[in-house]
Amino acid sequence: GEPARACSEAMAKLAAERGPIDLAILAAGQAPVGSIDQISLDDIELATRINLYGPIFFIRHMARRMKDGGSIC
């Protein structure tokens, strides 16, 4: 999908400009704000997609461009 493609393109551009990556830090997420009984299912699904798939896409694309011995934190 579009988020995976955008992530792949950003990682390719970074690797082309800076060379192999040796360290990547994943520090992002999203949470709906409000009382749990008032948060919509759409907001819960969005947060779940971002917080589950986001790190998977990030790690997958970073690992492809890391030099041997690199770390993802």
mmCIF file of the N, C-alpha and C atoms, coordinates in Angstrom:
data_MODEL
# 
_entry.id   MODEL 
# 
loop_
_atom_site.group_PDB 
_atom_site.id 
_atom_site.type_symbol 
_atom_site.label_atom_id 
_atom_site.label_alt_id 
_atom_site.label_comp_id 
_atom_site.label_asym_id 
_atom_site.label_entity_id 
_atom_site.label_seq_id 
_atom_site.pdbx_PDB_ins_code 
_atom_site.Cartn_x 
_atom_site.Cartn_y 
_atom_site.Cartn_z 
_atom_site.occupancy 
_atom_site.B_iso_or_equiv 
_atom_site.pdbx_formal_charge 
_atom_site.auth_seq_id 
_atom_site.auth_comp_id 
_atom_site.auth_asym_id 
_atom_site.auth_atom_id 
_atom_site.pdbx_PDB_model_num 
ATOM 1   N N  . GLY A 1 1  ? 0.814   -1.184 0.000  1.00 0.00 ? 1  GLY A N  1 
ATOM 2   C CA . GLY A 1 1  ? 0.000   0.000  0.000  1.00 0.00 ? 1  GLY A CA 1 
ATOM 3   C C  . GLY A 1 1  ? 0.868   1.261  0.000  1.00 0.00 ? 1  GLY A C  1 
ATOM 4   N N  . GLU A 1 2  ? 0.223   2.355  0.059  1.00 0.00 ? 2  GLU A N  1 
ATOM 5   C CA . GLU A 1 2  ? 0.894   3.654  0.005  1.00 0.00 ? 2  GLU A CA 1 
ATOM 6   C C  . GLU A 1 2  ? 1.871   3.883  1.161  1.00 0.00 ? 2  GLU A C  1 
ATOM 7   N N  . PRO A 1 3  ? 1.505   3.579  2.427  1.00 0.00 ? 3  PRO A N  1 
ATOM 8   C CA . PRO A 1 3  ? 2.480   3.800  3.511  1.00 0.00 ? 3  PRO A CA 1 
ATOM 9   C C  . PRO A 1 3  ? 3.759   2.985  3.343  1.00 0.00 ? 3  PRO A C  1 
ATOM 10  N N  . ALA A 1 4  ? 3.615   1.736  2.919  1.00 0.00 ? 4  ALA A N  1 
ATOM 11  C CA . ALA A 1 4  ? 4.804   0.896  2.717  1.00 0.00 ? 4  ALA A CA 1 
ATOM 12  C C  . ALA A 1 4  ? 5.665   1.448  1.590  1.00 0.00 ? 4  ALA A C  1 
ATOM 13  N N  . ARG A 1 5  ? 5.017   1.901  0.524  1.00 0.00 ? 5  ARG A N  1 
ATOM 14  C CA . ARG A 1 5  ? 5.756   2.465  -0.613 1.00 0.00 ? 5  ARG A CA 1 
ATOM 15  C C  . ARG A 1 5  ? 6.475   3.748  -0.199 1.00 0.00 ? 5  ARG A C  1 
ATOM 16  N N  . ALA A 1 6  ? 5.802   4.597  0.566  1.00 0.00 ? 6  ALA A N  1 
ATOM 17  C CA . ALA A 1 6  ? 6.421   5.843  1.033  1.00 0.00 ? 6  ALA A CA 1 
ATOM 18  C C  . ALA A 1 6  ? 7.623   5.552  1.930  1.00 0.00 ? 6  ALA A C  1 
ATOM 19  N N  . CYS A 1 7  ? 7.495   4.568  2.800  1.00 0.00 ? 7  CYS A N  1 
ATOM 20  C CA . CYS A 1 7  ? 8.597   4.189  3.686  1.00 0.00 ? 7  CYS A CA 1 
ATOM 21  C C  . CYS A 1 7  ? 9.769   3.656  2.861  1.00 0.00 ? 7  CYS A C  1 
ATOM 22  N N  . SER A 1 8  ? 9.490   2.804  1.904  1.00 0.00 ? 8  SER A N  1 
ATOM 23  C CA . SER A 1 8  ? 10.538  2.238  1.062  1.00 0.00 ? 8  SER A CA 1 
ATOM 24  C C  . SER A 1 8  ? 11.277  3.327  0.287  1.00 0.00 ? 8  SER A C  1 
ATOM 25  N N  . GLU A 1 9  ? 10.522  4.270  -0.271 1.00 0.00 ? 9  GLU A N  1 
ATOM 26  C CA . GLU A 1 9  ? 11.134  5.358  -1.031 1.00 0.00 ? 9  GLU A CA 1 
ATOM 27  C C  . GLU A 1 9  ? 11.996  6.245  -0.132 1.00 0.00 ? 9  GLU A C  1 
ATOM 28  N N  . ALA A 1 10 ? 11.511  6.536  1.074  1.00 0.00 ? 10 ALA A N  1 
ATOM 29  C CA . ALA A 1 10 ? 12.280  7.369  2.007  1.00 0.00 ? 10 ALA A CA 1 
ATOM 30  C C  . ALA A 1 10 ? 13.572  6.670  2.424  1.00 0.00 ? 10 ALA A C  1 
ATOM 31  N N  . MET A 1 11 ? 13.505  5.374  2.682  1.00 0.00 ? 11 MET A N  1 
ATOM 32  C CA . MET A 1 11 ? 14.702  4.623  3.085  1.00 0.00 ? 11 MET A CA 1 
ATOM 33  C C  . MET A 1 11 ? 15.694  4.530  1.933  1.00 0.00 ? 11 MET A C  1 
ATOM 34  N N  . ALA A 1 12 ? 15.203  4.350  0.705  1.00 0.00 ? 12 ALA A N  1 
ATOM 35  C CA . ALA A 1 12 ? 16.095  4.285  -0.455 1.00 0.00 ? 12 ALA A CA 1 
ATOM 36  C C  . ALA A 1 12 ? 16.801  5.622  -0.658 1.00 0.00 ? 12 ALA A C  1 
ATOM 37  N N  . LYS A 1 13 ? 16.067  6.714  -0.505 1.00 0.00 ? 13 LYS A N  1 
ATOM 38  C CA . LYS A 1 13 ? 16.662  8.046  -0.656 1.00 0.00 ? 13 LYS A CA 1 
ATOM 39  C C  . LYS A 1 13 ? 17.721  8.282  0.417  1.00 0.00 ? 13 LYS A C  1 
ATOM 40  N N  . LEU A 1 14 ? 17.416  7.913  1.651  1.00 0.00 ? 14 LEU A N  1 
ATOM 41  C CA . LEU A 1 14 ? 18.378  8.075  2.743  1.00 0.00 ? 14 LEU A CA 1 
ATOM 42  C C  . LEU A 1 14 ? 19.646  7.268  2.481  1.00 0.00 ? 14 LEU A C  1 
ATOM 43  N N  . ALA A 1 15 ? 19.489  6.020  2.072  1.00 0.00 ? 15 ALA A N  1 
ATOM 44  C CA . ALA A 1 15 ? 20.652  5.170  1.804  1.00 0.00 ? 15 ALA A CA 1 
ATOM 45  C C  . ALA A 1 15 ? 21.478  5.712  0.641  1.00 0.00 ? 15 ALA A C  1 
ATOM 46  N N  . ALA A 1 16 ? 20.795  6.245  -0.381 1.00 0.00 ? 16 ALA A N  1 
ATOM 47  C CA . ALA A 1 16 ? 21.513  6.797  -1.536 1.00 0.00 ? 16 ALA A CA 1 
ATOM 48  C C  . ALA A 1 16 ? 22.302  8.040  -1.145 1.00 0.00 ? 16 ALA A C  1 
ATOM 49  N N  . GLU A 1 17 ? 21.752  8.860  -0.260 1.00 0.00 ? 17 GLU A N  1 
ATOM 50  C CA . GLU A 1 17 ? 22.414  10.098 0.145  1.00 0.00 ? 17 GLU A CA 1 
ATOM 51  C C  . GLU A 1 17 ? 23.504  9.874  1.187  1.00 0.00 ? 17 GLU A C  1 
ATOM 52  N N  . ARG A 1 18 ? 23.287  8.936  2.088  1.00 0.00 ? 18 ARG A N  1 
ATOM 53  C CA . ARG A 1 18 ? 24.191  8.779  3.239  1.00 0.00 ? 18 ARG A CA 1 
ATOM 54  C C  . ARG A 1 18 ? 24.972  7.479  3.268  1.00 0.00 ? 18 ARG A C  1 
ATOM 55  N N  . GLY A 1 19 ? 24.649  6.550  2.397  1.00 0.00 ? 19 GLY A N  1 
ATOM 56  C CA . GLY A 1 19 ? 25.319  5.257  2.415  1.00 0.00 ? 19 GLY A CA 1 
ATOM 57  C C  . GLY A 1 19 ? 24.603  4.286  3.339  1.00 0.00 ? 19 GLY A C  1 
ATOM 58  N N  . PRO A 1 20 ? 25.233  3.124  3.585  1.00 0.00 ? 20 PRO A N  1 
ATOM 59  C CA . PRO A 1 20 ? 24.592  2.113  4.430  1.00 0.00 ? 20 PRO A CA 1 
ATOM 60  C C  . PRO A 1 20 ? 24.279  2.658  5.826  1.00 0.00 ? 20 PRO A C  1 
ATOM 61  N N  . ILE A 1 21 ? 23.194  2.194  6.369  1.00 0.00 ? 21 ILE A N  1 
ATOM 62  C CA . ILE A 1 21 ? 22.738  2.637  7.689  1.00 0.00 ? 21 ILE A CA 1 
ATOM 63  C C  . ILE A 1 21 ? 23.307  1.686  8.736  1.00 0.00 ? 21 ILE A C  1 
ATOM 64  N N  . ASP A 1 22 ? 23.809  2.237  9.850  1.00 0.00 ? 22 ASP A N  1 
ATOM 65  C CA . ASP A 1 22 ? 24.344  1.362  10.893 1.00 0.00 ? 22 ASP A CA 1 
ATOM 66  C C  . ASP A 1 22 ? 23.513  1.389  12.173 1.00 0.00 ? 22 ASP A C  1 
ATOM 67  N N  . LEU A 1 23 ? 22.603  2.354  12.308 1.00 0.00 ? 23 LEU A N  1 
ATOM 68  C CA . LEU A 1 23 ? 21.749  2.414  13.493 1.00 0.00 ? 23 LEU A CA 1 
ATOM 69  C C  . LEU A 1 23 ? 20.416  3.030  13.112 1.00 0.00 ? 23 LEU A C  1 
ATOM 70  N N  . ALA A 1 24 ? 19.343  2.411  13.561 1.00 0.00 ? 24 ALA A N  1 
ATOM 71  C CA . ALA A 1 24 ? 17.995  2.955  13.349 1.00 0.00 ? 24 ALA A CA 1 
ATOM 72  C C  . ALA A 1 24 ? 17.242  2.882  14.671 1.00 0.00 ? 24 ALA A C  1 
ATOM 73  N N  . ILE A 1 25 ? 16.584  3.967  15.035 1.00 0.00 ? 25 ILE A N  1 
ATOM 74  C CA . ILE A 1 25 ? 15.819  4.014  16.275 1.00 0.00 ? 25 ILE A CA 1 
ATOM 75  C C  . ILE A 1 25 ? 14.354  4.226  15.925 1.00 0.00 ? 25 ILE A C  1 
ATOM 76  N N  . LEU A 1 26 ? 13.531  3.312  16.367 1.00 0.00 ? 26 LEU A N  1 
ATOM 77  C CA . LEU A 1 26 ? 12.099  3.386  16.128 1.00 0.00 ? 26 LEU A CA 1 
ATOM 78  C C  . LEU A 1 26 ? 11.445  3.942  17.386 1.00 0.00 ? 26 LEU A C  1 
ATOM 79  N N  . ALA A 1 27 ? 10.911  5.140  17.285 1.00 0.00 ? 27 ALA A N  1 
ATOM 80  C CA . ALA A 1 27 ? 10.291  5.783  18.450 1.00 0.00 ? 27 ALA A CA 1 
ATOM 81  C C  . ALA A 1 27 ? 9.074   6.581  17.999 1.00 0.00 ? 27 ALA A C  1 
ATOM 82  N N  . ALA A 1 28 ? 8.024   5.871  17.633 1.00 0.00 ? 28 ALA A N  1 
ATOM 83  C CA . ALA A 1 28 ? 6.815   6.552  17.170 1.00 0.00 ? 28 ALA A CA 1 
ATOM 84  C C  . ALA A 1 28 ? 5.610   5.681  17.479 1.00 0.00 ? 28 ALA A C  1 
ATOM 85  N N  . GLY A 1 29 ? 4.488   6.301  17.544 1.00 0.00 ? 29 GLY A N  1 
ATOM 86  C CA . GLY A 1 29 ? 3.241   5.584  17.765 1.00 0.00 ? 29 GLY A CA 1 
ATOM 87  C C  . GLY A 1 29 ? 2.095   6.570  17.784 1.00 0.00 ? 29 GLY A C  1 
ATOM 88  N N  . GLN A 1 30 ? 0.901   6.040  17.902 1.00 0.00 ? 30 GLN A N  1 
ATOM 89  C CA . GLN A 1 30 ? -0.296  6.874  17.888 1.00 0.00 ? 30 GLN A CA 1 
ATOM 90  C C  . GLN A 1 30 ? -1.320  6.246  18.818 1.00 0.00 ? 30 GLN A C  1 
ATOM 91  N N  . ALA A 1 31 ? -2.044  7.075  19.532 1.00 0.00 ? 31 ALA A N  1 
ATOM 92  C CA . ALA A 1 31 ? -3.101  6.582  20.415 1.00 0.00 ? 31 ALA A CA 1 
ATOM 93  C C  . ALA A 1 31 ? -4.303  7.515  20.335 1.00 0.00 ? 31 ALA A C  1 
ATOM 94  N N  . PRO A 1 32 ? -5.494  6.935  20.268 1.00 0.00 ? 32 PRO A N  1 
ATOM 95  C CA . PRO A 1 32 ? -6.683  7.773  20.293 1.00 0.00 ? 32 PRO A CA 1 
ATOM 96  C C  . PRO A 1 32 ? -6.783  8.486  21.639 1.00 0.00 ? 32 PRO A C  1 
ATOM 97  N N  . VAL A 1 33 ? -7.333  9.684  21.613 1.00 0.00 ? 33 VAL A N  1 
ATOM 98  C CA . VAL A 1 33 ? -7.470  10.471 22.830 1.00 0.00 ? 33 VAL A CA 1 
ATOM 99  C C  . VAL A 1 33 ? -8.942  10.526 23.216 1.00 0.00 ? 33 VAL A C  1 
ATOM 100 N N  . GLY A 1 34 ? -9.215  10.303 24.482 1.00 0.00 ? 34 GLY A N  1 
ATOM 101 C CA . GLY A 1 34 ? -10.586 10.397 24.966 1.00 0.00 ? 34 GLY A CA 1 
ATOM 102 C C  . GLY A 1 34 ? -10.947 9.220  25.836 1.00 0.00 ? 34 GLY A C  1 
ATOM 103 N N  . SER A 1 35 ? -12.151 9.245  26.285 1.00 0.00 ? 35 SER A N  1 
ATOM 104 C CA . SER A 1 35 ? -12.673 8.167  27.120 1.00 0.00 ? 35 SER A CA 1 
ATOM 105 C C  . SER A 1 35 ? -12.881 6.925  26.255 1.00 0.00 ? 35 SER A C  1 
ATOM 106 N N  . ILE A 1 36 ? -12.493 5.775  26.750 1.00 0.00 ? 36 ILE A N  1 
ATOM 107 C CA . ILE A 1 36 ? -12.552 4.543  25.965 1.00 0.00 ? 36 ILE A CA 1 
ATOM 108 C C  . ILE A 1 36 ? -13.956 4.271  25.438 1.00 0.00 ? 36 ILE A C  1 
ATOM 109 N N  . ASP A 1 37 ? -14.962 4.672  26.172 1.00 0.00 ? 37 ASP A N  1 
ATOM 110 C CA . ASP A 1 37 ? -16.331 4.417  25.697 1.00 0.00 ? 37 ASP A CA 1 
ATOM 111 C C  . ASP A 1 37 ? -16.781 5.416  24.632 1.00 0.00 ? 37 ASP A C  1 
ATOM 112 N N  . GLN A 1 38 ? -15.950 6.416  24.353 1.00 0.00 ? 38 GLN A N  1 
ATOM 113 C CA . GLN A 1 38 ? -16.281 7.420  23.351 1.00 0.00 ? 38 GLN A CA 1 
ATOM 114 C C  . GLN A 1 38 ? -15.399 7.342  22.102 1.00 0.00 ? 38 GLN A C  1 
ATOM 115 N N  . ILE A 1 39 ? -14.334 6.544  22.152 1.00 0.00 ? 39 ILE A N  1 
ATOM 116 C CA . ILE A 1 39 ? -13.419 6.429  21.011 1.00 0.00 ? 39 ILE A CA 1 
ATOM 117 C C  . ILE A 1 39 ? -14.072 5.550  19.945 1.00 0.00 ? 39 ILE A C  1 
ATOM 118 N N  . SER A 1 40 ? -14.050 6.028  18.728 1.00 0.00 ? 40 SER A N  1 
ATOM 119 C CA . SER A 1 40 ? -14.696 5.286  17.636 1.00 0.00 ? 40 SER A CA 1 
ATOM 120 C C  . SER A 1 40 ? -13.862 4.071  17.231 1.00 0.00 ? 40 SER A C  1 
ATOM 121 N N  . LEU A 1 41 ? -14.544 3.109  16.643 1.00 0.00 ? 41 LEU A N  1 
ATOM 122 C CA . LEU A 1 41 ? -13.857 1.927  16.123 1.00 0.00 ? 41 LEU A CA 1 
ATOM 123 C C  . LEU A 1 41 ? -12.855 2.323  15.043 1.00 0.00 ? 41 LEU A C  1 
ATOM 124 N N  . ASP A 1 42 ? -13.199 3.323  14.228 1.00 0.00 ? 42 ASP A N  1 
ATOM 125 C CA . ASP A 1 42 ? -12.261 3.794  13.200 1.00 0.00 ? 42 ASP A CA 1 
ATOM 126 C C  . ASP A 1 42 ? -10.969 4.311  13.822 1.00 0.00 ? 42 ASP A C  1 
ATOM 127 N N  . ASP A 1 43 ? -11.074 5.059  14.924 1.00 0.00 ? 43 ASP A N  1 
ATOM 128 C CA . ASP A 1 43 ? -9.874  5.564  15.596 1.00 0.00 ? 43 ASP A CA 1 
ATOM 129 C C  . ASP A 1 43 ? -9.048  4.430  16.199 1.00 0.00 ? 43 ASP A C  1 
ATOM 130 N N  . ILE A 1 44 ? -9.713  3.431  16.745 1.00 0.00 ? 44 ILE A N  1 
ATOM 131 C CA . ILE A 1 44 ? -9.006  2.270  17.305 1.00 0.00 ? 44 ILE A CA 1 
ATOM 132 C C  . ILE A 1 44 ? -8.304  1.493  16.194 1.00 0.00 ? 44 ILE A C  1 
ATOM 133 N N  . GLU A 1 45 ? -8.994  1.301  15.074 1.00 0.00 ? 45 GLU A N  1 
ATOM 134 C CA . GLU A 1 45 ? -8.385  0.591  13.944 1.00 0.00 ? 45 GLU A CA 1 
ATOM 135 C C  . GLU A 1 45 ? -7.188  1.351  13.382 1.00 0.00 ? 45 GLU A C  1 
ATOM 136 N N  . LEU A 1 46 ? -7.302  2.677  13.287 1.00 0.00 ? 46 LEU A N  1 
ATOM 137 C CA . LEU A 1 46 ? -6.182  3.479  12.791 1.00 0.00 ? 46 LEU A CA 1 
ATOM 138 C C  . LEU A 1 46 ? -4.970  3.349  13.708 1.00 0.00 ? 46 LEU A C  1 
ATOM 139 N N  . ALA A 1 47 ? -5.187  3.477  15.003 1.00 0.00 ? 47 ALA A N  1 
ATOM 140 C CA . ALA A 1 47 ? -4.084  3.347  15.965 1.00 0.00 ? 47 ALA A CA 1 
ATOM 141 C C  . ALA A 1 47 ? -3.455  1.962  15.881 1.00 0.00 ? 47 ALA A C  1 
ATOM 142 N N  . THR A 1 48 ? -4.278  0.940  15.739 1.00 0.00 ? 48 THR A N  1 
ATOM 143 C CA . THR A 1 48 ? -3.765  -0.428 15.648 1.00 0.00 ? 48 THR A CA 1 
ATOM 144 C C  . THR A 1 48 ? -2.926  -0.606 14.391 1.00 0.00 ? 48 THR A C  1 
ATOM 145 N N  . ARG A 1 49 ? -3.412  -0.090 13.265 1.00 0.00 ? 49 ARG A N  1 
ATOM 146 C CA . ARG A 1 49 ? -2.651  -0.206 12.012 1.00 0.00 ? 49 ARG A CA 1 
ATOM 147 C C  . ARG A 1 49 ? -1.316  0.528  12.109 1.00 0.00 ? 49 ARG A C  1 
ATOM 148 N N  . ILE A 1 50 ? -1.330  1.735  12.641 1.00 0.00 ? 50 ILE A N  1 
ATOM 149 C CA . ILE A 1 50 ? -0.097  2.522  12.762 1.00 0.00 ? 50 ILE A CA 1 
ATOM 150 C C  . ILE A 1 50 ? 0.885   1.832  13.705 1.00 0.00 ? 50 ILE A C  1 
ATOM 151 N N  . ASN A 1 51 ? 0.399   1.404  14.872 1.00 0.00 ? 51 ASN A N  1 
ATOM 152 C CA . ASN A 1 51 ? 1.277   0.858  15.904 1.00 0.00 ? 51 ASN A CA 1 
ATOM 153 C C  . ASN A 1 51 ? 1.727   -0.575 15.634 1.00 0.00 ? 51 ASN A C  1 
ATOM 154 N N  . LEU A 1 52 ? 0.992   -1.308 14.814 1.00 0.00 ? 52 LEU A N  1 
ATOM 155 C CA . LEU A 1 52 ? 1.392   -2.675 14.470 1.00 0.00 ? 52 LEU A CA 1 
ATOM 156 C C  . LEU A 1 52 ? 2.193   -2.712 13.174 1.00 0.00 ? 52 LEU A C  1 
ATOM 157 N N  . TYR A 1 53 ? 1.617   -2.160 12.116 1.00 0.00 ? 53 TYR A N  1 
ATOM 158 C CA . TYR A 1 53 ? 2.265   -2.241 10.804 1.00 0.00 ? 53 TYR A CA 1 
ATOM 159 C C  . TYR A 1 53 ? 3.415   -1.249 10.643 1.00 0.00 ? 53 TYR A C  1 
ATOM 160 N N  . GLY A 1 54 ? 3.315   -0.087 11.253 1.00 0.00 ? 54 GLY A N  1 
ATOM 161 C CA . GLY A 1 54 ? 4.382   0.909  11.129 1.00 0.00 ? 54 GLY A CA 1 
ATOM 162 C C  . GLY A 1 54 ? 5.752   0.361  11.501 1.00 0.00 ? 54 GLY A C  1 
ATOM 163 N N  . PRO A 1 55 ? 5.890   -0.221 12.697 1.00 0.00 ? 55 PRO A N  1 
ATOM 164 C CA . PRO A 1 55 ? 7.188   -0.789 13.068 1.00 0.00 ? 55 PRO A CA 1 
ATOM 165 C C  . PRO A 1 55 ? 7.632   -1.934 12.155 1.00 0.00 ? 55 PRO A C  1 
ATOM 166 N N  . ILE A 1 56 ? 6.679   -2.744 11.694 1.00 0.00 ? 56 ILE A N  1 
ATOM 167 C CA . ILE A 1 56 ? 7.046   -3.843 10.795 1.00 0.00 ? 56 ILE A CA 1 
ATOM 168 C C  . ILE A 1 56 ? 7.622   -3.298 9.497  1.00 0.00 ? 56 ILE A C  1 
ATOM 169 N N  . PHE A 1 57 ? 6.949   -2.305 8.894  1.00 0.00 ? 57 PHE A N  1 
ATOM 170 C CA . PHE A 1 57 ? 7.459   -1.711 7.656  1.00 0.00 ? 57 PHE A CA 1 
ATOM 171 C C  . PHE A 1 57 ? 8.817   -1.051 7.889  1.00 0.00 ? 57 PHE A C  1 
ATOM 172 N N  . PHE A 1 58 ? 8.936   -0.309 8.985  1.00 0.00 ? 58 PHE A N  1 
ATOM 173 C CA . PHE A 1 58 ? 10.185  0.382  9.297  1.00 0.00 ? 58 PHE A CA 1 
ATOM 174 C C  . PHE A 1 58 ? 11.335  -0.607 9.427  1.00 0.00 ? 58 PHE A C  1 
ATOM 175 N N  . ILE A 1 59 ? 11.150  -1.634 10.231 1.00 0.00 ? 59 ILE A N  1 
ATOM 176 C CA . ILE A 1 59 ? 12.208  -2.620 10.457 1.00 0.00 ? 59 ILE A CA 1 
ATOM 177 C C  . ILE A 1 59 ? 12.547  -3.352 9.165  1.00 0.00 ? 59 ILE A C  1 
ATOM 178 N N  . ARG A 1 60 ? 11.538  -3.731 8.406  1.00 0.00 ? 60 ARG A N  1 
ATOM 179 C CA . ARG A 1 60 ? 11.778  -4.442 7.150  1.00 0.00 ? 60 ARG A CA 1 
ATOM 180 C C  . ARG A 1 60 ? 12.634  -3.603 6.195  1.00 0.00 ? 60 ARG A C  1 
ATOM 181 N N  . HIS A 1 61 ? 12.262  -2.350 6.032  1.00 0.00 ? 61 HIS A N  1 
ATOM 182 C CA . HIS A 1 61 ? 12.982  -1.505 5.082  1.00 0.00 ? 61 HIS A CA 1 
ATOM 183 C C  . HIS A 1 61 ? 14.356  -1.085 5.591  1.00 0.00 ? 61 HIS A C  1 
ATOM 184 N N  . MET A 1 62 ? 14.485  -0.880 6.878  1.00 0.00 ? 62 MET A N  1 
ATOM 185 C CA . MET A 1 62 ? 15.796  -0.532 7.423  1.00 0.00 ? 62 MET A CA 1 
ATOM 186 C C  . MET A 1 62 ? 16.749  -1.716 7.327  1.00 0.00 ? 62 MET A C  1 
ATOM 187 N N  . ALA A 1 63 ? 16.273  -2.891 7.641  1.00 0.00 ? 63 ALA A N  1 
ATOM 188 C CA . ALA A 1 63 ? 17.134  -4.080 7.623  1.00 0.00 ? 63 ALA A CA 1 
ATOM 189 C C  . ALA A 1 63 ? 17.708  -4.330 6.228  1.00 0.00 ? 63 ALA A C  1 
ATOM 190 N N  . ARG A 1 64 ? 16.947  -4.020 5.198  1.00 0.00 ? 64 ARG A N  1 
ATOM 191 C CA . ARG A 1 64 ? 17.425  -4.224 3.823  1.00 0.00 ? 64 ARG A CA 1 
ATOM 192 C C  . ARG A 1 64 ? 18.572  -3.291 3.472  1.00 0.00 ? 64 ARG A C  1 
ATOM 193 N N  . ARG A 1 65 ? 18.687  -2.194 4.190  1.00 0.00 ? 65 ARG A N  1 
ATOM 194 C CA . ARG A 1 65 ? 19.691  -1.181 3.842  1.00 0.00 ? 65 ARG A CA 1 
ATOM 195 C C  . ARG A 1 65 ? 20.772  -1.006 4.900  1.00 0.00 ? 65 ARG A C  1 
ATOM 196 N N  . MET A 1 66 ? 20.789  -1.869 5.884  1.00 0.00 ? 66 MET A N  1 
ATOM 197 C CA . MET A 1 66 ? 21.794  -1.758 6.937  1.00 0.00 ? 66 MET A CA 1 
ATOM 198 C C  . MET A 1 66 ? 23.052  -2.499 6.567  1.00 0.00 ? 66 MET A C  1 
ATOM 199 N N  . LYS A 1 67 ? 24.163  -1.978 7.066  1.00 0.00 ? 67 LYS A N  1 
ATOM 200 C CA . LYS A 1 67 ? 25.400  -2.717 6.873  1.00 0.00 ? 67 LYS A CA 1 
ATOM 201 C C  . LYS A 1 67 ? 25.471  -3.824 7.918  1.00 0.00 ? 67 LYS A C  1 
ATOM 202 N N  . ASP A 1 68 ? 26.291  -4.808 7.670  1.00 0.00 ? 68 ASP A N  1 
ATOM 203 C CA . ASP A 1 68 ? 26.446  -5.911 8.608  1.00 0.00 ? 68 ASP A CA 1 
ATOM 204 C C  . ASP A 1 68 ? 26.798  -5.372 9.986  1.00 0.00 ? 68 ASP A C  1 
ATOM 205 N N  . GLY A 1 69 ? 26.136  -5.907 10.986 1.00 0.00 ? 69 GLY A N  1 
ATOM 206 C CA . GLY A 1 69 ? 26.393  -5.479 12.359 1.00 0.00 ? 69 GLY A CA 1 
ATOM 207 C C  . GLY A 1 69 ? 25.555  -4.299 12.789 1.00 0.00 ? 69 GLY A C  1 
ATOM 208 N N  . GLY A 1 70 ? 24.669  -3.791 11.919 1.00 0.00 ? 70 GLY A N  1 
ATOM 209 C CA . GLY A 1 70 ? 23.818  -2.665 12.271 1.00 0.00 ? 70 GLY A CA 1 
ATOM 210 C C  . GLY A 1 70 ? 22.789  -3.064 13.321 1.00 0.00 ? 70 GLY A C  1 
ATOM 211 N N  . SER A 1 71 ? 22.194  -2.068 13.961 1.00 0.00 ? 71 SER A N  1 
ATOM 212 C CA . SER A 1 71 ? 21.215  -2.314 15.024 1.00 0.00 ? 71 SER A CA 1 
ATOM 213 C C  . SER A 1 71 ? 19.947  -1.507 14.801 1.00 0.00 ? 71 SER A C  1 
ATOM 214 N N  . ILE A 1 72 ? 18.831  -2.122 15.127 1.00 0.00 ? 72 ILE A N  1 
ATOM 215 C CA . ILE A 1 72 ? 17.541  -1.428 15.136 1.00 0.00 ? 72 ILE A CA 1 
ATOM 216 C C  . ILE A 1 72 ? 17.056  -1.446 16.571 1.00 0.00 ? 72 ILE A C  1 
ATOM 217 N N  . CYS A 1 73 ? 16.843  -0.267 17.118 1.00 0.00 ? 73 CYS A N  1 
ATOM 218 C CA . CYS A 1 73 ? 16.417  -0.141 18.512 1.00 0.00 ? 73 CYS A CA 1 
ATOM 219 C C  . CYS A 1 73 ? 15.002  0.395  18.567 1.00 0.00 ? 73 CYS A C  1 
# 
